CSV table of C-alpha atoms and ligand atoms in Angstrom, one decimal:
chain,number,residue,atom,x,y,z
A,5,MET,CA,-0.1,0.1,0.1
A,6,ASN,CA,1.3,3.4,-1.0
A,7,ASN,CA,1.2,6.8,1.4
A,8,SER,CA,-1.8,7.9,-0.5
A,9,GLU,CA,-3.9,4.7,-0.1
A,10,VAL,CA,-2.9,4.9,3.7
A,11,LEU,CA,-4.4,8.4,4.0
A,12,ILE,CA,-7.7,7.3,2.3
A,13,ASP,CA,-8.2,4.4,4.2
A,14,LYS,CA,-7.7,6.3,7.5
A,15,ALA,CA,-10.3,8.8,6.0
A,16,ILE,CA,-12.8,6.2,5.1
A,17,HIS,CA,-12.2,4.6,8.6
A,18,GLY,CA,-13.0,8.0,10.3
A,19,LEU,CA,-16.0,8.6,8.3
A,20,SER,CA,-17.4,5.1,8.3
A,21,LYS,CA,-17.2,5.3,12.1
A,22,LYS,CA,-19.1,8.6,12.2
A,23,ILE,CA,-21.8,7.5,10.1
A,24,ARG,CA,-22.2,4.2,11.7
A,25,LEU,CA,-23.2,6.3,14.9
A,26,LEU,CA,-25.7,8.5,13.1
A,27,ASP,CA,-29.5,8.0,13.5
A,28,CYS,CA,-30.6,9.0,9.9
A,29,GLU,CA,-34.3,9.1,11.0
A,30,ASP,CA,-33.4,11.5,13.9
A,31,LEU,CA,-31.8,14.1,11.6
A,32,LEU,CA,-33.8,17.2,10.5
A,33,ILE,CA,-33.2,16.6,6.9
A,34,SER,CA,-35.2,15.5,3.8
A,35,ASP,CA,-36.8,12.1,3.5
A,36,TYR,CA,-35.1,12.0,0.1
A,37,ASN,CA,-31.4,12.3,2.1
A,38,LYS,CA,-32.5,10.2,5.1
A,39,ARG,CA,-32.9,7.5,2.5
A,40,TYR,CA,-29.8,8.2,0.5
A,41,LEU,CA,-27.6,8.6,3.7
A,42,LYS,CA,-29.4,5.3,5.1
A,43,GLU,CA,-28.2,3.5,1.6
A,44,TYR,CA,-24.8,4.4,2.5
A,45,LYS,CA,-24.7,3.7,5.9
A,46,ASP,CA,-26.4,0.1,5.0
A,47,ASN,CA,-23.6,-0.3,2.5
A,48,LEU,CA,-20.4,0.9,3.6
A,49,ASP,CA,-18.4,-2.1,2.4
A,50,PHE,CA,-19.7,-1.5,-1.2
A,51,PHE,CA,-19.4,2.4,-1.1
A,52,MET,CA,-16.4,3.3,0.5
A,53,PRO,CA,-13.9,1.3,-2.1
A,54,LEU,CA,-15.3,3.0,-5.0
A,55,TYR,CA,-14.7,6.5,-3.2
A,56,LYS,CA,-11.4,4.8,-2.3
A,57,THR,CA,-10.6,4.2,-6.4
A,58,LEU,CA,-11.6,7.8,-7.0
A,59,LEU,CA,-9.5,9.7,-4.5
A,60,LYS,CA,-6.7,7.8,-5.6
A,61,LYS,CA,-7.0,9.1,-9.0
A,62,VAL,CA,-7.6,12.5,-7.4
A,63,ILE,CA,-4.5,12.7,-5.3
A,64,GLN,CA,-2.7,11.4,-8.6
A,65,ASN,CA,-3.8,14.4,-10.4
A,66,LEU,CA,-3.2,17.1,-7.6
A,67,GLN,CA,-0.3,19.3,-8.4
A,68,LYS,CA,0.0,20.1,-4.7
A,69,PRO,CA,0.1,18.3,-1.3
A,70,ILE,CA,-3.5,17.8,-0.1
A,71,SER,CA,-3.3,20.1,2.8
A,72,GLU,CA,-2.3,23.1,0.5
A,73,SER,CA,-5.1,22.0,-2.1
A,74,SER,CA,-8.9,23.0,-2.3
A,75,PHE,CA,-11.4,20.4,-3.4
A,76,VAL,CA,-14.9,20.8,-4.9
A,77,ASP,CA,-17.6,17.7,-4.5
A,78,TYR,CA,-19.8,18.7,-7.4
A,79,GLY,CA,-23.1,17.5,-7.2
A,80,GLY,CA,-22.4,16.2,-3.9
A,81,GLY,CA,-25.9,14.8,-2.9
A,82,CYS,CA,-26.0,13.9,0.7
A,83,GLY,CA,-22.1,14.7,1.1
A,84,ILE,CA,-20.2,11.7,1.4
A,85,LEU,CA,-17.3,12.6,-0.8
A,86,THR,CA,-17.4,16.0,0.8
A,87,PHE,CA,-16.9,14.6,4.2
A,88,LEU,CA,-14.1,12.1,3.1
A,89,ALA,CA,-12.4,15.4,1.5
A,90,VAL,CA,-12.4,17.0,4.8
A,91,GLU,CA,-11.2,13.8,6.7
A,92,LEU,CA,-8.4,13.7,4.0
A,93,GLY,CA,-7.1,17.0,5.3
A,94,PHE,CA,-7.8,19.2,2.3
A,95,LYS,CA,-7.3,22.9,3.0
A,96,ARG,CA,-10.7,24.0,1.7
A,97,VAL,CA,-13.5,21.8,0.9
A,98,ILE,CA,-16.3,23.0,-1.3
A,99,TYR,CA,-20.0,21.4,-1.4
A,100,ASN,CA,-21.9,21.7,-4.4
A,101,ASP,CA,-25.4,20.6,-5.6
A,102,ILE,CA,-28.1,21.9,-8.1
A,103,TYR,CA,-30.7,20.7,-5.6
A,104,GLU,CA,-30.9,23.3,-2.8
A,105,VAL,CA,-32.7,20.8,-0.3
A,106,SER,CA,-29.5,18.6,-0.5
A,107,THR,CA,-27.3,21.7,0.4
A,108,GLU,CA,-29.1,22.4,3.3
A,109,ASP,CA,-29.5,18.9,4.5
A,110,VAL,CA,-25.6,18.6,4.1
A,111,LYS,CA,-25.3,21.6,6.4
A,112,VAL,CA,-27.3,19.6,9.2
A,113,ILE,CA,-25.3,16.2,8.4
A,114,SER,CA,-22.2,18.2,8.9
A,115,SER,CA,-22.6,19.4,12.1
A,116,ALA,CA,-24.0,16.0,13.3
A,117,ILE,CA,-21.0,14.5,12.4
A,118,GLY,CA,-18.6,17.2,13.5
A,119,LEU,CA,-17.1,17.7,10.0
A,120,LYS,CA,-16.7,21.0,9.1
A,121,VAL,CA,-17.3,22.1,5.2
A,122,ASP,CA,-16.0,25.4,4.2
A,123,ASP,CA,-18.5,26.3,1.6
A,124,PHE,CA,-21.7,25.3,0.0
A,125,ILE,CA,-22.9,26.4,-3.5
A,126,THR,CA,-26.2,25.7,-4.6
A,127,GLY,CA,-26.8,25.6,-8.4
A,128,ASP,CA,-25.6,24.2,-11.9
A,129,ILE,CA,-22.7,25.6,-13.3
A,130,GLU,CA,-23.3,29.2,-13.9
A,131,GLN,CA,-24.1,29.8,-10.2
A,132,PHE,CA,-20.9,27.7,-9.3
A,133,ILE,CA,-18.6,29.9,-11.7
A,134,ASN,CA,-19.9,33.0,-10.5
A,135,THR,CA,-19.6,32.2,-6.8
A,136,ILE,CA,-16.2,31.2,-7.4
A,137,LYS,CA,-15.3,34.0,-9.3
A,138,SER,CA,-17.2,36.5,-7.1
A,139,ASN,CA,-15.4,35.0,-3.9
A,140,ASN,CA,-12.0,34.9,-5.4
A,141,ILE,CA,-11.8,31.0,-4.7
A,142,LYS,CA,-8.7,29.3,-6.0
A,143,ILE,CA,-10.1,25.8,-7.0
A,144,ASP,CA,-7.3,23.0,-7.4
A,145,HIS,CA,-9.7,19.9,-7.9
A,146,ILE,CA,-13.4,19.3,-9.1
A,147,CYS,CA,-14.5,15.9,-8.3
A,148,SER,CA,-17.7,14.1,-8.5
A,149,PHE,CA,-19.2,10.7,-8.1
A,150,ASP,CA,-22.3,9.7,-10.2
A,151,VAL,CA,-23.0,13.1,-11.7
A,152,LEU,CA,-21.3,13.3,-15.2
A,153,GLU,CA,-24.3,11.1,-16.6
A,154,HIS,CA,-27.2,13.8,-15.2
A,155,ILE,CA,-25.5,17.0,-16.5
A,156,TYR,CA,-28.1,18.6,-19.2
A,157,ASN,CA,-25.5,20.5,-21.8
A,158,LEU,CA,-21.9,18.9,-21.1
A,159,GLU,CA,-20.2,20.8,-23.9
A,160,ASP,CA,-21.6,24.1,-22.4
A,161,TRP,CA,-20.7,22.8,-18.8
A,162,PHE,CA,-16.9,22.2,-19.7
A,163,LYS,CA,-16.8,25.3,-21.7
A,164,LYS,CA,-17.8,27.1,-18.8
A,165,ILE,CA,-15.5,25.3,-16.3
A,166,LYS,CA,-12.7,26.4,-18.5
A,167,GLU,CA,-13.3,30.1,-17.3
A,168,ILE,CA,-11.9,29.5,-13.9
A,169,GLN,CA,-8.3,30.0,-12.8
A,170,ARG,CA,-5.8,27.4,-13.8
A,171,PRO,CA,-4.0,25.1,-13.0
A,172,PHE,CA,-6.5,22.6,-11.6
A,173,SER,CA,-7.6,19.3,-12.3
A,174,LEU,CA,-10.9,17.2,-12.4
A,175,CYS,CA,-11.8,13.8,-11.9
A,176,PHE,CA,-15.5,12.6,-12.5
A,177,MET,CA,-16.4,9.1,-11.9
A,178,THR,CA,-19.6,7.6,-13.3
A,179,SER,CA,-21.1,3.9,-13.0
A,180,ALA,CA,-23.0,4.8,-16.3
A,181,ASN,CA,-20.1,3.0,-18.2
A,182,SER,CA,-21.9,2.0,-21.5
A,183,SER,CA,-18.9,0.6,-23.0
A,184,ASN,CA,-19.4,-2.5,-20.7
A,185,PRO,CA,-22.0,-4.3,-22.5
A,186,TYR,CA,-24.0,-5.6,-19.4
A,187,ILE,CA,-24.3,-2.0,-17.9
A,188,ASN,CA,-25.1,-0.6,-21.4
A,189,TYR,CA,-28.2,-2.9,-21.4
A,190,LYS,CA,-29.1,-1.9,-17.9
A,191,LEU,CA,-28.8,1.9,-18.7
A,192,LYS,CA,-31.2,1.6,-21.8
A,193,LYS,CA,-33.7,0.0,-19.6
A,194,ILE,CA,-33.6,2.9,-17.2
A,195,HIS,CA,-34.2,4.9,-20.3
A,196,ARG,CA,-37.3,3.0,-21.7
A,197,GLN,CA,-38.6,3.2,-18.0
A,198,ALA,CA,-38.2,6.9,-17.7
A,199,GLU,CA,-39.4,7.7,-20.9
A,200,PHE,CA,-42.4,5.6,-21.4
A,201,MET,CA,-43.5,4.0,-18.0
A,202,GLY,CA,-42.4,6.8,-15.3
A,203,SER,CA,-41.9,5.8,-11.6
A,204,LYS,CA,-43.9,5.6,-8.4
A,205,ARG,CA,-43.4,8.2,-6.0
A,206,LYS,CA,-42.8,6.5,-2.7
A,207,LYS,CA,-41.0,8.1,0.7
A,208,GLY,CA,-37.7,9.5,0.0
A,209,TRP,CA,-38.9,10.5,-3.6
A,210,LYS,CA,-36.5,13.6,-4.9
A,211,GLU,CA,-39.3,16.1,-5.1
A,212,ARG,CA,-36.9,17.9,-8.0
A,213,ASP,CA,-37.6,14.9,-10.2
A,214,SER,CA,-40.7,14.1,-12.4
A,215,ASN,CA,-42.1,10.5,-11.9
A,216,LEU,CA,-44.6,11.0,-15.1
A,217,PRO,CA,-43.3,9.5,-18.4
A,218,PHE,CA,-41.1,11.8,-19.9
A,219,LEU,CA,-42.5,11.3,-23.3
A,220,LYS,CA,-45.9,12.3,-21.6
A,221,ILE,CA,-44.6,15.1,-20.1
A,222,ARG,CA,-43.4,16.6,-23.4
A,223,GLU,CA,-46.7,16.0,-25.0
A,224,LYS,CA,-48.2,18.2,-22.4
A,225,ILE,CA,-45.7,20.9,-22.5
A,226,ILE,CA,-46.3,20.8,-26.5
A,227,SER,CA,-50.0,20.9,-26.5
A,228,GLU,CA,-50.0,24.0,-23.9
A,229,ASN,CA,-47.5,26.0,-25.6
A,230,PHE,CA,-48.7,25.4,-29.4
A,231,LYS,CA,-52.6,25.4,-29.7
A,232,ASN,CA,-53.3,24.9,-33.2
A,233,ILE,CA,-51.8,21.5,-33.9
A,234,ASN,CA,-53.3,17.8,-34.0
A,235,THR,CA,-52.8,15.2,-31.7
A,236,GLU,CA,-50.7,13.2,-34.2
A,237,LYS,CA,-48.4,16.1,-34.7
A,238,ILE,CA,-48.1,16.7,-30.8
A,239,ASN,CA,-47.1,13.3,-30.6
A,240,LEU,CA,-44.5,13.3,-33.2
A,241,LEU,CA,-43.0,16.3,-31.8
A,242,ALA,CA,-42.8,14.8,-28.4
A,243,LYS,CA,-40.9,11.8,-29.6
A,244,ASN,CA,-38.5,14.4,-31.6
A,245,THR,CA,-37.7,16.2,-28.9
A,246,ARG,CA,-36.5,13.5,-26.6
A,247,GLY,CA,-33.4,14.8,-24.8
A,248,LEU,CA,-34.5,18.5,-24.7
A,249,PHE,CA,-35.7,20.5,-21.6
A,250,GLY,CA,-37.7,23.3,-20.7
A,251,GLU,CA,-37.1,26.5,-23.3
A,252,ASP,CA,-35.4,23.9,-25.8
A,253,ILE,CA,-38.3,22.0,-26.4
A,254,LEU,CA,-40.3,25.1,-27.4
A,255,GLN,CA,-37.7,26.1,-29.7
A,256,GLU,CA,-36.9,22.8,-31.5
A,257,VAL,CA,-40.8,22.7,-31.7
A,258,ALA,CA,-41.3,26.0,-33.3
A,259,TYR,CA,-38.2,25.1,-35.8
A,260,GLN,CA,-39.7,21.8,-36.8
A,261,LEU,CA,-43.3,23.2,-37.4
A,262,LYS,CA,-41.7,26.3,-39.5
A,263,THR,CA,-39.4,24.3,-41.7
A,264,SER,CA,-41.6,20.9,-41.6
A,265,ASP,CA,-38.2,19.4,-41.0
A,266,PHE,CA,-39.5,16.6,-38.5
A,267,ARG,CA,-36.7,14.7,-37.0
A,268,SER,CA,-35.4,13.3,-33.8
A,269,ILE,CA,-32.8,15.5,-32.3
A,270,GLU,CA,-31.3,12.9,-29.9
A,271,LYS,CA,-28.9,10.5,-32.1
A,272,HIS,CA,-29.1,7.9,-29.4
A,273,PRO,CA,-32.0,5.5,-29.7
A,274,THR,CA,-32.9,5.7,-25.9
A,275,ASN,CA,-31.2,8.6,-24.1
A,276,THR,CA,-33.7,10.8,-22.4
A,277,CYS,CA,-34.0,13.6,-19.9
A,278,ASP,CA,-36.4,15.1,-17.5
A,279,PRO,CA,-38.2,17.6,-19.6
A,280,LEU,CA,-38.8,19.8,-16.7
A,281,THR,CA,-35.5,20.0,-15.2
A,282,GLY,CA,-32.8,18.6,-17.9
A,283,ASN,CA,-31.6,16.0,-15.6
A,284,TRP,CA,-30.4,13.0,-17.7
A,285,ALA,CA,-31.9,9.6,-16.8
A,286,GLU,CA,-28.4,7.9,-16.9
A,287,HIS,CA,-27.0,9.7,-20.2
A,288,ILE,CA,-25.1,7.4,-22.4
A,289,ILE,CA,-22.5,9.9,-23.1
A,290,ASP,CA,-20.8,9.7,-26.6
A,291,LEU,CA,-17.1,10.0,-25.0
A,292,LYS,CA,-15.1,10.6,-28.3
A,293,PRO,CA,-16.7,13.7,-29.3
A,294,LEU,CA,-16.9,14.9,-25.7
A,295,LYS,CA,-13.1,14.3,-25.2
A,296,ASN,CA,-12.6,16.3,-28.4
A,297,SER,CA,-14.6,19.2,-27.3
A,298,ILE,CA,-12.7,19.6,-24.1
A,299,LYS,CA,-9.4,19.0,-25.0
A,300,ASP,CA,-6.6,21.8,-26.4
A,301,ILE,CA,-3.2,22.6,-26.2
A,302,ASN,CA,-3.3,23.2,-22.6
A,303,THR,CA,-6.1,20.6,-21.5
A,304,THR,CA,-5.2,16.8,-21.2
A,305,VAL,CA,-8.6,14.4,-21.1
A,306,LYS,CA,-8.5,10.8,-20.7
A,307,PHE,CA,-11.4,8.4,-19.9
A,308,THR,CA,-10.1,5.5,-17.3
A,309,ASN,CA,-11.2,2.2,-16.1
A,310,SER,CA,-11.4,0.8,-12.5
A,311,PHE,CA,-11.0,-2.4,-11.1
A,312,TYR,CA,-13.6,-4.4,-9.1
A,313,SER,CA,-12.8,-4.2,-5.3
A,314,TYR,CA,-12.7,-7.5,-3.5
A,315,SER,CA,-15.3,-8.4,-0.6
A,316,ASN,CA,-15.3,-11.2,2.1
A,317,ASN,CA,-17.4,-13.4,-0.7
A,318,LYS,CA,-14.5,-15.6,-2.0
A,319,ILE,CA,-17.1,-17.1,-4.7
A,320,LEU,CA,-17.3,-13.4,-6.1
A,321,ASN,CA,-13.8,-12.6,-5.7
A,322,PHE,CA,-12.7,-15.3,-7.9
A,323,PRO,CA,-14.3,-13.6,-11.2
A,324,LYS,CA,-13.6,-10.2,-10.1
A,325,LYS,CA,-10.1,-11.4,-10.2
A,326,ILE,CA,-10.1,-12.6,-13.6
A,327,ILE,CA,-11.8,-9.5,-15.0
A,328,ASN,CA,-9.2,-7.3,-13.1
A,329,PHE,CA,-6.4,-9.4,-14.7
A,330,GLY,CA,-8.1,-8.7,-18.3
A,331,MET,CA,-8.1,-5.0,-17.6
A,332,GLN,CA,-4.4,-4.9,-16.6
A,333,VAL,CA,-3.7,-6.3,-19.8
A,334,LEU,CA,-5.8,-4.1,-22.0
A,335,GLY,CA,-4.8,-0.9,-20.3
A,336,LYS,CA,-6.0,1.6,-18.2
A,337,GLU,CA,-8.2,3.6,-20.8
A,338,ASN,CA,-10.2,0.3,-21.9
A,339,LEU,CA,-13.4,0.4,-20.6
A,340,PHE,CA,-15.2,-2.8,-21.9
A,341,LEU,CA,-14.9,-4.7,-18.8
A,342,SER,CA,-14.9,-1.7,-16.2
A,343,PRO,CA,-18.0,-1.1,-13.7
A,344,SER,CA,-17.4,2.5,-14.2
A,345,TYR,CA,-15.2,5.0,-16.0
A,346,THR,CA,-13.5,8.3,-14.7
A,347,LEU,CA,-13.0,11.3,-16.8
A,348,GLU,CA,-9.7,12.9,-15.8
A,349,ILE,CA,-8.6,16.2,-17.0
A,350,GLN,CA,-5.7,18.4,-16.3
A,351,PHE,CA,-6.3,22.1,-16.8
A,352,LYS,CA,-2.8,23.4,-17.3
A,353,ASP,CA,-1.3,26.9,-16.7
A,354,LYS,CA,-1.6,28.6,-20.0
B,403,LIG,C1,-26.6,10.3,-8.3
B,403,LIG,S1,-26.6,11.8,-7.4
B,403,LIG,C2,-25.0,11.5,-6.8
B,403,LIG,C3,-24.7,12.1,-5.5
B,403,LIG,C4,-23.3,12.3,-4.9
B,403,LIG,N1,-22.2,12.5,-5.8
B,403,LIG,C5,-23.1,10.8,-4.2
B,403,LIG,O1,-21.9,10.5,-4.5
B,403,LIG,O2,-23.7,10.2,-3.6
B,403,LIG,C6,-26.2,13.1,-8.5
B,403,LIG,C7,-26.4,14.4,-7.7
B,403,LIG,O3,-25.9,15.5,-8.6
B,403,LIG,C8,-26.4,16.7,-8.7
B,403,LIG,N2,-26.8,17.2,-9.9
B,403,LIG,C9,-27.3,16.7,-11.2
B,403,LIG,N3,-27.2,17.8,-12.1
B,403,LIG,C10,-26.2,18.6,-11.5
B,403,LIG,C11,-25.7,19.9,-12.0
B,403,LIG,N4,-26.0,19.9,-13.4
B,403,LIG,N5,-25.0,20.5,-11.2
B,403,LIG,C12,-24.7,20.1,-10.0
B,403,LIG,N6,-25.4,19.3,-9.4
B,403,LIG,C13,-26.1,18.4,-10.2
B,403,LIG,C14,-28.1,15.9,-8.0
B,403,LIG,O4,-28.9,17.1,-7.4
B,403,LIG,C15,-27.5,14.7,-7.1
B,403,LIG,O5,-27.3,15.0,-6.1
């Protein structure tokens, strides 16, 4: 074990101990984050190795020691990665999420477990950049776990993140690895469920998310905003605008009606996003064009795989060992067998 692994293990041990002592039901937080936090609490042995893999990559990408670096947890949810960064001893830890309920909940969790978070920023990339700039905050690393596959306009997101002061690095890890055929199959199933069936609202439902089928929501948006078109055309336009949200739906519909150029604008056959928020249902991202849109002479981009972590289950550990060996042979940037992928970027000094 190298030095960074020892540090990460210590941080995981420290946080796990605090989370085990938490009574999630007793906290004054939303049912949504109670559910989320409990899921982590009940499955620490599953989740912590994933965060360990991510944090190892973070440390490899840092240009300065941890104690001199600032760390952003982008889309931090109930804050586990944020708290691990605090435990690791980052100089400044910044929590962000688009969902204000989560930002407020993480403040409560932070005081309940006694881990101080330096800054909280609610909002998408615009609010994030504005806060960073107006408060003159120097960022050294931006990290996220299972967020990349939800961001509405990735090209725009990465264009905007380039506005902050260099150098800094970024590691975004996601389990929505469509290069792995089994995961790809599961992701498409999730898309079809969201697009055509919707989901039941149960206790702990995230109030920001729509539960009706996305196709039906787009039909409703179109019929309410374009009064003189028949049902057949509404249905066609609702199909064609899969992958769009809000104003973008209205603009595309207006364009297709004006030009009679009726075509589906999302190239992928099943990808879909929440028409009311833009939150993708596990976006299957075309990685090559994304990489090309981000990289430039001062910006290096790579997508790397992760090994399966071992548990006490010896039967499961055996195939994992074989797959991990296969991944070792194929190299770090081969995603075919991997349970996840990480987007690693170095934004170098100009
Ligand atoms: C699947 S959850 C992962 C939460 C957390 N990173 C974790 O490890 O548990 C995705 C999170 O990203 C947030 N999110 C989605 N899109 C976002 C965006 N554009 N900007 C900031 N946060 C976003 C969601 O509100 C949610 O908390």
